[in-house]
Amino acid sequence: MKTDKTTIKRAERTKIPEKENKTAQEIREKEALGEVLKGAVTAAELLEAAAKAGENAYAPYSRFRVGAALLSETGKIYTGCNVESASFSPTCCAERTALCKAVSEGERRFAAVAVIGRTEGKSQFGFCPPCGVCRQLFREFCEETFRVILAAGDEKDGKFRFSEVKEVTLGELLPQSFGANSWETAEQSADKSADKS
Ligand code: THU
């Protein structure tokens, strides 16, 4: 490609002004929020359900209220919040609460999860990616393509606005992971040796 002065000038002329750029970004975000994930559930609805679930958080120690909304392959939403303990380590994250609720209802396959974490008393919130323990429990039931939807935004009078939306896969969050297919039981190993002889 030619990179002489004329080319550079042309490129400068076609540069999108900052204001237009913002509009384009907002449109992209709206499209992302409107995307149907499974059945009739959109990313916006899943984020909204996560934000609402966070209102039930029991977080007197961290004062960080997290909500998760997990979407099963059957198109049902299971929500969860974080539940803390005075002795700290029994604390259960919002994602694991939602996952255990769903599994206990008979679900085993999942398409996506949305997570919203907010500091008590603050209207603005940033992205809240799942912790390592939750990633590992998702690994038990979900494919590498399982979608993790995060958002930053603010809350006013109980209404949530998601100004930035980010999506990652479980494979990206937990690469080279250990799972049920990563090891061989003593029985499987014995069967293999028997097949050889
Ligand atoms: N927490 C979650 O519920 N999910 C996350 O993804 C990150 C952390 C909770 C655990 C604890 O109650 C509080 O947030 C502070 O770590």
Tab-separated table of C-alpha atoms and ligand atoms in Angstrom:
chain	number	residue	atom	x	y	z
A	1	MET	CA	0.000	0.000	0.000
A	2	LYS	CA	1.184	3.491	-0.880
A	3	THR	CA	1.991	5.592	2.178
A	4	ASP	CA	2.849	8.888	0.494
A	5	LYS	CA	1.547	12.263	1.702
A	6	THR	CA	-1.603	12.061	-0.466
A	7	THR	CA	-2.639	8.732	1.090
A	8	ILE	CA	-2.096	10.020	4.612
A	9	LYS	CA	-4.137	13.176	3.886
A	10	ARG	CA	-6.990	11.097	2.504
A	11	ALA	CA	-6.921	8.879	5.592
A	12	GLU	CA	-7.058	11.931	7.850
A	13	ARG	CA	-10.035	13.270	5.935
A	14	THR	CA	-11.989	10.020	6.393
A	15	LYS	CA	-11.221	9.808	10.113
A	16	ILE	CA	-14.505	9.624	12.052
A	17	PRO	CA	-14.884	12.674	14.318
A	18	GLU	CA	-14.961	11.819	18.023
A	19	LYS	CA	-18.690	12.577	18.396
A	20	GLU	CA	-19.708	10.306	15.491
A	21	ASN	CA	-17.377	7.649	16.800
A	22	LYS	CA	-19.200	7.654	20.132
A	23	THR	CA	-22.558	7.229	18.401
A	24	ALA	CA	-21.215	4.287	16.393
A	25	GLN	CA	-19.949	2.686	19.603
A	26	GLU	CA	-23.268	3.216	21.352
A	27	ILE	CA	-25.096	1.566	18.441
A	28	ARG	CA	-22.741	-1.428	18.598
A	29	GLU	CA	-23.380	-1.695	22.315
A	30	LYS	CA	-27.128	-1.560	21.806
A	31	GLU	CA	-26.869	-4.331	19.213
A	32	ALA	CA	-24.813	-6.430	21.628
A	33	LEU	CA	-27.417	-5.905	24.337
A	34	GLY	CA	-30.266	-6.824	22.002
A	35	GLU	CA	-28.637	-10.025	20.812
A	36	VAL	CA	-30.761	-13.121	21.460
A	37	LEU	CA	-28.692	-15.701	23.336
A	38	LYS	CA	-31.059	-18.636	23.660
A	39	GLY	CA	-34.836	-18.967	23.234
A	40	ALA	CA	-36.041	-15.373	23.461
A	41	VAL	CA	-33.536	-14.216	26.093
A	42	THR	CA	-31.368	-11.224	25.147
A	43	ALA	CA	-28.013	-10.185	26.609
A	44	ALA	CA	-29.741	-7.097	28.071
A	45	GLU	CA	-32.284	-9.268	29.903
A	46	LEU	CA	-29.586	-11.545	31.258
A	47	LEU	CA	-27.581	-8.544	32.525
A	48	GLU	CA	-30.717	-7.019	34.042
A	49	ALA	CA	-31.494	-10.308	35.842
A	50	ALA	CA	-27.907	-10.428	37.161
A	51	ALA	CA	-28.072	-6.841	38.429
A	52	LYS	CA	-31.410	-7.472	40.170
A	53	ALA	CA	-30.105	-10.712	41.757
A	54	GLY	CA	-27.216	-8.719	43.264
A	55	GLU	CA	-29.761	-6.782	45.341
A	56	ASN	CA	-30.237	-9.927	47.455
A	57	ALA	CA	-26.508	-10.270	48.123
A	58	TYR	CA	-25.534	-11.087	51.686
A	59	ALA	CA	-22.238	-9.200	51.801
A	60	PRO	CA	-21.849	-7.498	55.192
A	61	TYR	CA	-18.044	-7.963	55.136
A	62	SER	CA	-16.925	-6.947	51.647
A	63	ARG	CA	-19.920	-4.699	50.916
A	64	PHE	CA	-19.480	-5.841	47.329
A	65	ARG	CA	-22.791	-7.059	45.984
A	66	VAL	CA	-22.641	-9.500	43.109
A	67	GLY	CA	-25.448	-10.943	41.014
A	68	ALA	CA	-25.247	-13.650	38.375
A	69	ALA	CA	-27.805	-14.844	35.830
A	70	LEU	CA	-27.094	-18.199	34.257
A	71	LEU	CA	-28.828	-19.234	31.046
A	72	SER	CA	-29.388	-22.950	30.533
A	73	GLU	CA	-29.393	-24.628	27.122
A	74	THR	CA	-33.151	-25.067	27.660
A	75	GLY	CA	-33.517	-21.257	27.750
A	76	LYS	CA	-34.204	-20.881	31.487
A	77	ILE	CA	-32.555	-18.248	33.679
A	78	TYR	CA	-31.177	-19.158	37.126
A	79	THR	CA	-30.001	-16.276	39.277
A	80	GLY	CA	-27.647	-16.118	42.250
A	81	CYS	CA	-25.992	-13.661	44.609
A	82	ASN	CA	-22.907	-13.814	46.812
A	83	VAL	CA	-23.405	-15.179	50.332
A	84	GLU	CA	-20.650	-14.316	52.813
A	85	SER	CA	-19.616	-15.816	56.134
A	86	ALA	CA	-18.029	-14.300	59.250
A	87	SER	CA	-15.284	-16.888	58.901
A	88	PHE	CA	-14.770	-15.740	55.270
A	89	SER	CA	-13.740	-18.991	53.535
A	90	PRO	CA	-17.254	-20.506	53.322
A	91	THR	CA	-18.293	-17.479	51.226
A	92	CYS	CA	-20.099	-18.461	48.055
A	93	CYS	CA	-19.852	-16.316	44.936
A	94	ALA	CA	-22.945	-15.303	42.980
A	95	GLU	CA	-21.925	-17.460	40.002
A	96	ARG	CA	-21.639	-20.638	42.079
A	97	THR	CA	-24.937	-19.899	43.842
A	98	ALA	CA	-26.647	-19.688	40.428
A	99	LEU	CA	-24.873	-22.775	39.107
A	100	CYS	CA	-25.715	-24.907	42.157
A	101	LYS	CA	-29.336	-23.748	42.034
A	102	ALA	CA	-29.575	-24.762	38.370
A	103	VAL	CA	-27.845	-28.118	38.789
A	104	SER	CA	-30.064	-28.901	41.764
A	105	GLU	CA	-33.084	-28.275	39.497
A	106	GLY	CA	-31.795	-30.872	37.040
A	107	GLU	CA	-29.973	-28.603	34.542
A	108	ARG	CA	-26.598	-29.789	33.237
A	109	ARG	CA	-25.901	-27.731	30.120
A	110	PHE	CA	-25.484	-23.971	29.940
A	111	ALA	CA	-25.137	-21.337	27.233
A	112	ALA	CA	-24.167	-18.121	29.026
A	113	VAL	CA	-23.828	-16.243	32.285
A	114	ALA	CA	-24.052	-12.513	33.030
A	115	VAL	CA	-22.325	-11.078	36.099
A	116	ILE	CA	-22.712	-7.651	37.738
A	117	GLY	CA	-20.734	-6.600	40.823
A	118	ARG	CA	-21.320	-3.339	42.687
A	119	THR	CA	-19.819	-1.687	45.723
A	120	GLU	CA	-22.572	-0.843	48.213
A	121	GLY	CA	-23.535	2.838	48.121
A	122	LYS	CA	-21.931	3.484	44.740
A	123	SER	CA	-24.058	4.011	41.665
A	124	GLN	CA	-21.301	3.274	39.146
A	125	PHE	CA	-19.897	-0.193	38.620
A	126	GLY	CA	-17.099	-1.750	36.555
A	127	PHE	CA	-16.627	-5.207	35.040
A	128	CYS	CA	-16.752	-8.124	37.503
A	129	PRO	CA	-15.147	-11.216	35.947
A	130	PRO	CA	-15.741	-14.585	37.696
A	131	CYS	CA	-13.100	-15.684	40.207
A	132	GLY	CA	-10.884	-18.726	39.598
A	133	VAL	CA	-12.989	-21.073	41.733
A	134	CYS	CA	-16.161	-20.183	39.792
A	135	ARG	CA	-14.350	-20.611	36.472
A	136	GLN	CA	-13.377	-24.121	37.554
A	137	LEU	CA	-16.940	-25.033	38.565
A	138	PHE	CA	-18.249	-23.717	35.227
A	139	ARG	CA	-15.638	-25.961	33.596
A	140	GLU	CA	-17.436	-28.938	35.137
A	141	PHE	CA	-20.646	-28.298	33.170
A	142	CYS	CA	-19.875	-25.885	30.342
A	143	GLU	CA	-18.129	-25.996	26.996
A	144	GLU	CA	-15.139	-23.801	26.149
A	145	THR	CA	-17.582	-21.692	24.089
A	146	PHE	CA	-19.739	-20.888	27.149
A	147	ARG	CA	-20.337	-17.125	27.044
A	148	VAL	CA	-19.505	-14.858	29.975
A	149	ILE	CA	-21.179	-11.458	29.638
A	150	LEU	CA	-19.917	-8.561	31.720
A	151	ALA	CA	-20.975	-4.947	31.898
A	152	ALA	CA	-19.920	-1.646	33.397
A	153	GLY	CA	-22.459	1.084	33.997
A	154	ASP	CA	-24.534	2.737	36.655
A	155	GLU	CA	-27.724	2.407	38.651
A	156	LYS	CA	-30.264	5.132	39.386
A	157	ASP	CA	-33.532	4.591	41.291
A	158	GLY	CA	-33.333	0.835	40.736
A	159	LYS	CA	-32.756	1.223	36.973
A	160	PHE	CA	-29.544	-0.167	35.508
A	161	ARG	CA	-27.725	1.323	32.523
A	162	PHE	CA	-25.060	-0.788	30.879
A	163	SER	CA	-22.708	1.611	29.139
A	164	GLU	CA	-20.010	-0.949	28.286
A	165	VAL	CA	-20.554	-4.621	27.558
A	166	LYS	CA	-17.818	-7.204	27.250
A	167	GLU	CA	-18.116	-10.851	26.312
A	168	VAL	CA	-15.519	-13.576	26.832
A	169	THR	CA	-15.661	-17.351	26.578
A	170	LEU	CA	-14.878	-19.833	29.322
A	171	GLY	CA	-12.023	-21.119	27.150
A	172	GLU	CA	-10.486	-17.640	27.229
A	173	LEU	CA	-10.965	-17.282	30.987
A	174	LEU	CA	-9.607	-20.735	31.825
A	175	PRO	CA	-7.121	-21.892	29.204
A	176	GLN	CA	-5.351	-25.290	29.394
A	177	SER	CA	-7.759	-26.288	32.134
A	178	PHE	CA	-8.126	-29.465	34.132
A	179	GLY	CA	-11.445	-31.285	33.870
A	180	ALA	CA	-13.216	-34.635	34.009
A	181	ASN	CA	-11.518	-35.726	30.772
A	182	SER	CA	-8.006	-34.795	31.991
A	183	TRP	CA	-7.379	-37.909	34.022
A	184	GLU	CA	-7.839	-41.633	33.778
A	185	THR	CA	-9.460	-43.652	36.561
A	186	ALA	CA	-7.723	-46.792	37.882
A	187	GLU	CA	-10.507	-48.835	36.232
A	188	GLN	CA	-9.997	-47.186	32.822
A	189	SER	CA	-6.272	-47.753	33.084
A	190	ALA	CA	-6.785	-51.415	34.039
A	191	ASP	CA	-9.204	-51.872	31.096
A	192	LYS	CA	-6.577	-50.501	28.709
A	193	SER	CA	-3.912	-52.890	30.006
A	194	ALA	CA	-6.384	-55.810	29.678
A	195	ASP	CA	-7.146	-54.779	26.030
A	196	LYS	CA	-3.421	-54.823	25.187
A	197	SER	CA	-2.786	-58.328	26.563
B	1	THU	N1	-17.614	-12.365	44.360
B	1	THU	C1	-18.592	-12.959	43.593
B	1	THU	O1	-19.689	-13.257	44.068
B	1	THU	N2	-18.309	-13.207	42.296
B	1	THU	C2	-17.159	-12.821	41.658
B	1	THU	O2	-17.017	-13.058	40.465
B	1	THU	C3	-16.108	-12.134	42.406
B	1	THU	C4	-16.303	-12.045	43.868
B	1	THU	C5	-17.941	-12.039	45.763
B	1	THU	C6	-17.267	-12.877	46.792
B	1	THU	C7	-17.275	-11.949	47.995
B	1	THU	O3	-18.513	-12.068	48.659
B	1	THU	C8	-17.189	-10.562	47.382
B	1	THU	O4	-17.548	-10.713	46.032
B	1	THU	C9	-15.821	-9.917	47.481
B	1	THU	O5	-14.854	-10.748	46.985
